Coordinates of C-alpha atoms in Angstrom, one line a residue:
X1 CA -21.2 15.0 -10.1
X2 CA -20.9 18.4 -8.5
X3 CA -18.2 20.9 -9.3
X4 CA -16.3 22.8 -6.6
X5 CA -14.0 25.6 -7.9
X6 CA -11.7 26.7 -5.1
X7 CA -10.3 30.1 -6.1
X8 CA -7.0 31.3 -4.6
X9 CA -5.7 34.9 -4.3
X10 CA -2.0 34.2 -4.2
X11 CA 0.3 31.9 -6.3
X12 CA 2.2 29.4 -4.1
X13 CA 5.6 30.8 -5.0
X14 CA 7.4 30.1 -1.7
X15 CA 9.6 27.3 -3.2
X16 CA 9.0 27.8 -6.9
X17 CA 12.5 28.8 -7.7
X18 CA 14.2 27.5 -4.5
X19 CA 17.0 24.9 -4.5
X20 CA 15.9 21.6 -3.1
X21 CA 15.8 21.8 0.7
X22 CA 13.4 19.5 2.5
X23 CA 14.3 20.8 5.9
X24 CA 13.4 24.4 4.8
X25 CA 10.0 23.2 3.5
X26 CA 9.3 21.5 6.8
X27 CA 10.3 24.6 8.8
X28 CA 8.2 26.9 6.8
X29 CA 5.1 24.8 6.2
X30 CA 4.6 22.9 9.4
X31 CA 0.9 22.8 10.2
X32 CA -1.6 20.6 12.0
X33 CA -4.0 19.1 9.4
X34 CA -6.9 20.0 11.7
X35 CA -6.2 23.6 11.1
X36 CA -6.9 23.3 7.3
X37 CA -10.3 23.8 5.7
X38 CA -11.8 20.5 4.4
X39 CA -12.9 20.5 0.7
X40 CA -16.0 18.3 0.0
X41 CA -15.2 14.6 -0.4
X42 CA -17.2 14.1 -3.6
X43 CA -17.4 15.9 -6.9
X44 CA -14.9 17.4 -9.3
X45 CA -12.6 20.0 -7.7
X46 CA -10.7 22.7 -9.6
X47 CA -8.0 25.1 -8.2
X48 CA -7.5 27.4 -11.2
X49 CA -4.5 29.6 -11.8
X50 CA -6.0 31.8 -14.5
X51 CA -8.4 33.6 -12.1
X52 CA -5.8 35.1 -9.8
X53 CA -5.8 38.9 -9.4
X54 CA -4.1 40.9 -12.2
X55 CA -1.4 42.0 -9.7
X56 CA -0.3 38.4 -9.1
X57 CA 2.3 37.1 -11.6
X58 CA 1.9 33.5 -12.5
X59 CA 5.1 31.9 -14.0
X60 CA 4.8 31.0 -17.7
X61 CA 4.4 27.5 -19.0
X62 CA 2.0 26.1 -16.3
X63 CA -1.3 24.4 -17.0
X64 CA -4.5 26.3 -16.3
X65 CA -5.1 24.5 -12.9
X66 CA -2.9 23.9 -9.9
X67 CA -5.1 21.0 -8.8
X68 CA -7.9 19.0 -10.4
X69 CA -9.7 16.2 -8.7
X70 CA -11.7 13.9 -11.0
X71 CA -14.6 11.9 -9.6
X72 CA -15.8 8.4 -10.6
X73 CA -12.6 7.8 -12.5
X74 CA -11.6 4.3 -11.5
X75 CA -14.2 1.6 -11.3
X76 CA -14.6 -0.6 -8.2
X77 CA -13.6 -3.6 -10.3
X78 CA -10.4 -1.9 -11.3
X79 CA -9.7 -0.8 -7.7
X80 CA -10.0 -4.4 -6.5
X81 CA -7.8 -5.8 -9.3
X82 CA -5.2 -3.1 -8.6
X83 CA -5.2 -4.1 -4.9
X84 CA -4.8 -7.8 -5.8
X85 CA -1.9 -7.1 -8.1
X86 CA -0.2 -5.0 -5.4
X87 CA -0.6 -7.8 -2.9
X88 CA 1.0 -10.1 -5.5
X89 CA 4.0 -7.7 -5.7
X90 CA 4.4 -7.8 -1.9
X91 CA 3.9 -11.6 -1.7
X92 CA 6.6 -12.2 -4.4
X93 CA 9.3 -10.6 -2.2
X94 CA 9.8 -7.3 -4.1
X95 CA 12.7 -5.4 -2.5
X96 CA 12.7 -1.7 -2.0
X97 CA 15.8 0.1 -3.3
X98 CA 16.5 3.3 -1.4
X99 CA 16.5 6.5 -3.5
X100 CA 16.5 10.3 -3.2
X101 CA 12.7 10.4 -3.3
X102 CA 12.6 8.7 0.1
X103 CA 13.7 11.9 1.8
X104 CA 10.0 12.8 1.7
X105 CA 8.9 9.5 3.3
X106 CA 8.8 8.0 6.8
X107 CA 11.6 5.5 7.2
X108 CA 9.3 2.6 7.8
X109 CA 6.9 3.4 4.9
X110 CA 8.9 4.2 1.8
X111 CA 7.4 4.0 -1.6
X112 CA 8.4 1.8 -4.5
X113 CA 9.2 3.7 -7.7
X114 CA 8.5 1.7 -10.8
X115 CA 9.0 2.7 -14.4
X116 CA 11.4 5.1 -16.1
X117 CA 13.0 8.3 -15.1
X118 CA 16.1 10.4 -15.7
X119 CA 17.1 11.4 -12.2
X120 CA 20.7 12.5 -12.0
X121 CA 21.3 11.4 -15.6
X122 CA 21.4 12.7 -19.2
X123 CA 19.4 9.7 -20.5
X124 CA 16.3 7.9 -19.3
X125 CA 16.6 4.6 -17.5
X126 CA 14.7 2.0 -15.6
X127 CA 14.4 2.8 -11.9
X128 CA 16.3 0.5 -9.5
X129 CA 13.0 -0.8 -8.0
X130 CA 12.1 -1.9 -11.6
X131 CA 15.4 -3.6 -12.4
X132 CA 16.8 -5.0 -9.1
X133 CA 14.2 -7.6 -8.2
X134 CA 13.9 -11.4 -8.0
X135 CA 12.5 -12.9 -11.2
X136 CA 9.1 -13.7 -9.6
X137 CA 8.8 -10.1 -8.3
X138 CA 9.5 -8.7 -11.8
X139 CA 6.6 -10.8 -13.1
X140 CA 4.3 -9.4 -10.5
X141 CA 5.5 -5.8 -10.9
X142 CA 4.9 -6.0 -14.7
X143 CA 1.4 -7.4 -14.1
X144 CA 0.6 -4.4 -11.8
X145 CA 2.1 -1.9 -14.3
X146 CA 0.4 -3.5 -17.3
X147 CA -3.0 -3.2 -15.5
X148 CA -2.3 0.5 -14.9
X149 CA -1.3 0.9 -18.5
X150 CA -4.3 -0.9 -19.9
X151 CA -7.0 0.6 -17.7
X152 CA -5.8 3.8 -16.1
X153 CA -3.1 5.5 -18.2
X154 CA -5.4 6.0 -21.2
X155 CA -8.0 7.8 -19.1
X156 CA -5.3 10.0 -17.5
X157 CA -3.9 10.8 -20.9
X158 CA -7.4 11.9 -22.2
X159 CA -8.0 14.3 -19.3
X160 CA -4.4 15.5 -19.5
X161 CA -4.8 16.4 -23.2
X162 CA -8.2 18.0 -22.6
X163 CA -7.2 20.1 -19.7
X164 CA -3.6 21.0 -20.5
X165 CA -3.0 20.6 -24.3
X166 CA 0.3 22.6 -24.3
X167 CA 1.8 20.4 -21.6
X168 CA 0.4 17.3 -23.2
X169 CA 2.3 18.2 -26.4
X170 CA 5.6 18.5 -24.3
X171 CA 4.8 15.1 -22.8
X172 CA 4.4 13.5 -26.3
X173 CA 7.8 14.9 -27.4
X174 CA 9.4 13.4 -24.3
X175 CA 7.6 10.1 -25.0
X176 CA 9.0 9.9 -28.5
X177 CA 12.5 10.4 -27.1
X178 CA 12.1 7.8 -24.4
X179 CA 10.7 5.3 -27.0
X180 CA 13.7 5.9 -29.2
X181 CA 16.4 5.7 -26.4
X182 CA 14.8 2.7 -24.5
X183 CA 13.4 0.7 -27.4
X184 CA 15.1 -2.5 -26.3
X185 CA 13.9 -2.1 -22.7
X186 CA 10.4 -1.4 -23.7
X187 CA 10.3 -4.3 -26.1
X188 CA 11.5 -6.6 -23.2
X189 CA 9.1 -5.0 -20.7
X190 CA 6.1 -3.4 -22.5
X191 CA 4.3 -2.8 -19.2
X192 CA 6.6 0.2 -18.7
X193 CA 5.0 2.0 -21.7
X194 CA 2.2 4.3 -20.4
X195 CA 1.6 6.0 -23.7
X196 CA 3.2 9.3 -22.7
X197 CA 0.7 10.1 -19.9
X198 CA 3.4 9.6 -17.3
X199 CA 6.7 7.6 -17.1
X200 CA 6.8 6.3 -13.5
X201 CA 4.5 5.1 -10.7
X202 CA 5.2 5.4 -7.0
X203 CA 3.3 3.0 -4.8
X204 CA 3.1 2.9 -1.0
X205 CA 0.7 2.2 1.8
X206 CA -0.5 5.0 4.0
X207 CA 0.7 8.4 3.0
X208 CA 3.6 10.9 3.0
X209 CA 3.2 12.5 6.4
X210 CA 6.2 14.9 6.0
X211 CA 5.4 18.2 4.3
X212 CA 7.5 18.3 1.2
X213 CA 8.0 19.4 -2.4
X214 CA 8.5 16.8 -5.1
X215 CA 11.8 18.3 -6.2
X216 CA 12.4 15.9 -9.1
X217 CA 9.1 16.6 -10.8
X218 CA 8.6 19.2 -13.5
X219 CA 7.0 22.5 -12.5
X220 CA 4.6 22.3 -15.4
X221 CA 3.5 18.6 -15.4
X222 CA 0.9 17.2 -13.1
X223 CA 1.4 14.2 -10.9
X224 CA -1.7 12.0 -10.9
X225 CA -2.6 10.4 -7.5
X226 CA -5.2 7.7 -6.8
X227 CA -5.7 5.3 -3.9
X228 CA -7.4 2.0 -3.4
X229 CA -8.6 0.3 -0.3
X230 CA -11.0 1.1 2.5
X231 CA -9.8 3.8 4.9
X232 CA -10.4 7.0 6.8
X233 CA -8.2 10.1 6.8
X234 CA -5.3 10.5 4.4
X235 CA -6.4 13.8 2.9
X236 CA -4.1 15.8 0.6
X237 CA -3.0 18.8 2.7
X238 CA -1.8 22.0 1.1
X239 CA -0.6 24.5 3.9
X240 CA 0.0 27.3 1.4
X241 CA -3.6 27.2 0.3
X242 CA -5.0 26.5 3.8
X243 CA -7.0 23.5 2.6
X244 CA -7.1 19.7 2.7
X245 CA -8.7 17.6 -0.1
X246 CA -10.0 14.1 0.3
X247 CA -8.9 11.6 -2.3
X248 CA -11.5 8.8 -2.0
X249 CA -11.7 5.4 -3.8
X250 CA -12.4 5.9 -7.5
X251 CA -11.1 9.5 -7.7
X252 CA -7.9 10.7 -9.4
X253 CA -6.1 13.8 -8.2
X254 CA -3.9 15.9 -10.5
X255 CA -1.5 18.3 -8.8
X256 CA 1.6 20.4 -9.6
X257 CA 3.6 18.6 -7.0
X258 CA 6.9 20.5 -7.7
X259 CA 5.1 23.8 -7.1
X260 CA 2.9 23.1 -4.1
X261 CA 4.1 22.0 -0.7
X262 CA 2.0 19.1 0.5
X263 CA 1.6 16.1 2.8
X264 CA -1.0 13.5 3.7
X265 CA -3.1 13.7 6.8
X266 CA -2.8 10.5 9.0
X267 CA -4.8 7.5 7.9
X268 CA -6.9 6.9 11.0
X269 CA -8.4 3.6 10.0
X270 CA -8.2 0.9 7.4
X271 CA -5.8 0.2 4.5
X272 CA -4.8 2.8 1.9
X273 CA -2.6 1.9 -1.1
X274 CA -1.5 5.1 -2.9
X275 CA -0.4 5.2 -6.6
X276 CA 1.3 8.4 -7.8
X277 CA 1.8 8.5 -11.6
X278 CA 4.5 11.1 -12.4
X279 CA 7.2 12.4 -14.8
X280 CA 10.5 13.6 -13.5
X281 CA 11.9 17.0 -14.5
X282 CA 14.9 15.8 -16.5
X283 CA 12.8 13.5 -18.7
X284 CA 10.9 16.6 -19.7
X285 CA 13.9 18.8 -20.0
X286 CA 16.2 16.8 -22.3

């Protein structure tokens, strides 16, 4: 597998300390995806933060890379099984529960948010999409999450620890707290335990076409994105960097989604099911 190191000469600080304001992001970062430089579709991609000019101040506490794309990460067998389990969730009548994250989404294509977070709370809790479902949908959701936990989360944890050990230590402390506070819930639904690699999974079809910041994420913790299906388009677009990065079947993409404004290019053909494994800011903070 090839290695593409894309070096940047500025830190994307436009919204680093800004209060959440999706409209401001859209005004400042509106761009046609065709104007962005395409990064190669295969191979490992690194966007390092430690190679910036000495005159550029990088905030403390961040991992060494703004973005990493890992190649050959998810097998074709696992991709097919994930798609089957997602189809089972849809077939069982899972109901989408509107939430604040949906401000980043098209109204007809909102994501499900499964797992645990601490949004607008002082303690972690199961998301509404996880709790408020028909019994048969809960069985299907748990089967999907169990597969992610059994075959994907461990790999993500390994690369997380290897590439960002300081942030991994913070994640493990958060994991111990969540295990303690939600012991009963995790005993009843062990599929919600991802070993501290992340705490929630957003799933949707297509992409997030509105440029946005993931305001609820932690500045210092990567979101991990992968997609299954057979499609064209859907590249990860980063207007501040002037680039777009394909996320193809089998790849996993790590990004500081609270730091970098981003959106998905249109999916021009086929079906694309996107999984975003993430940790919200308050789960890390408390």
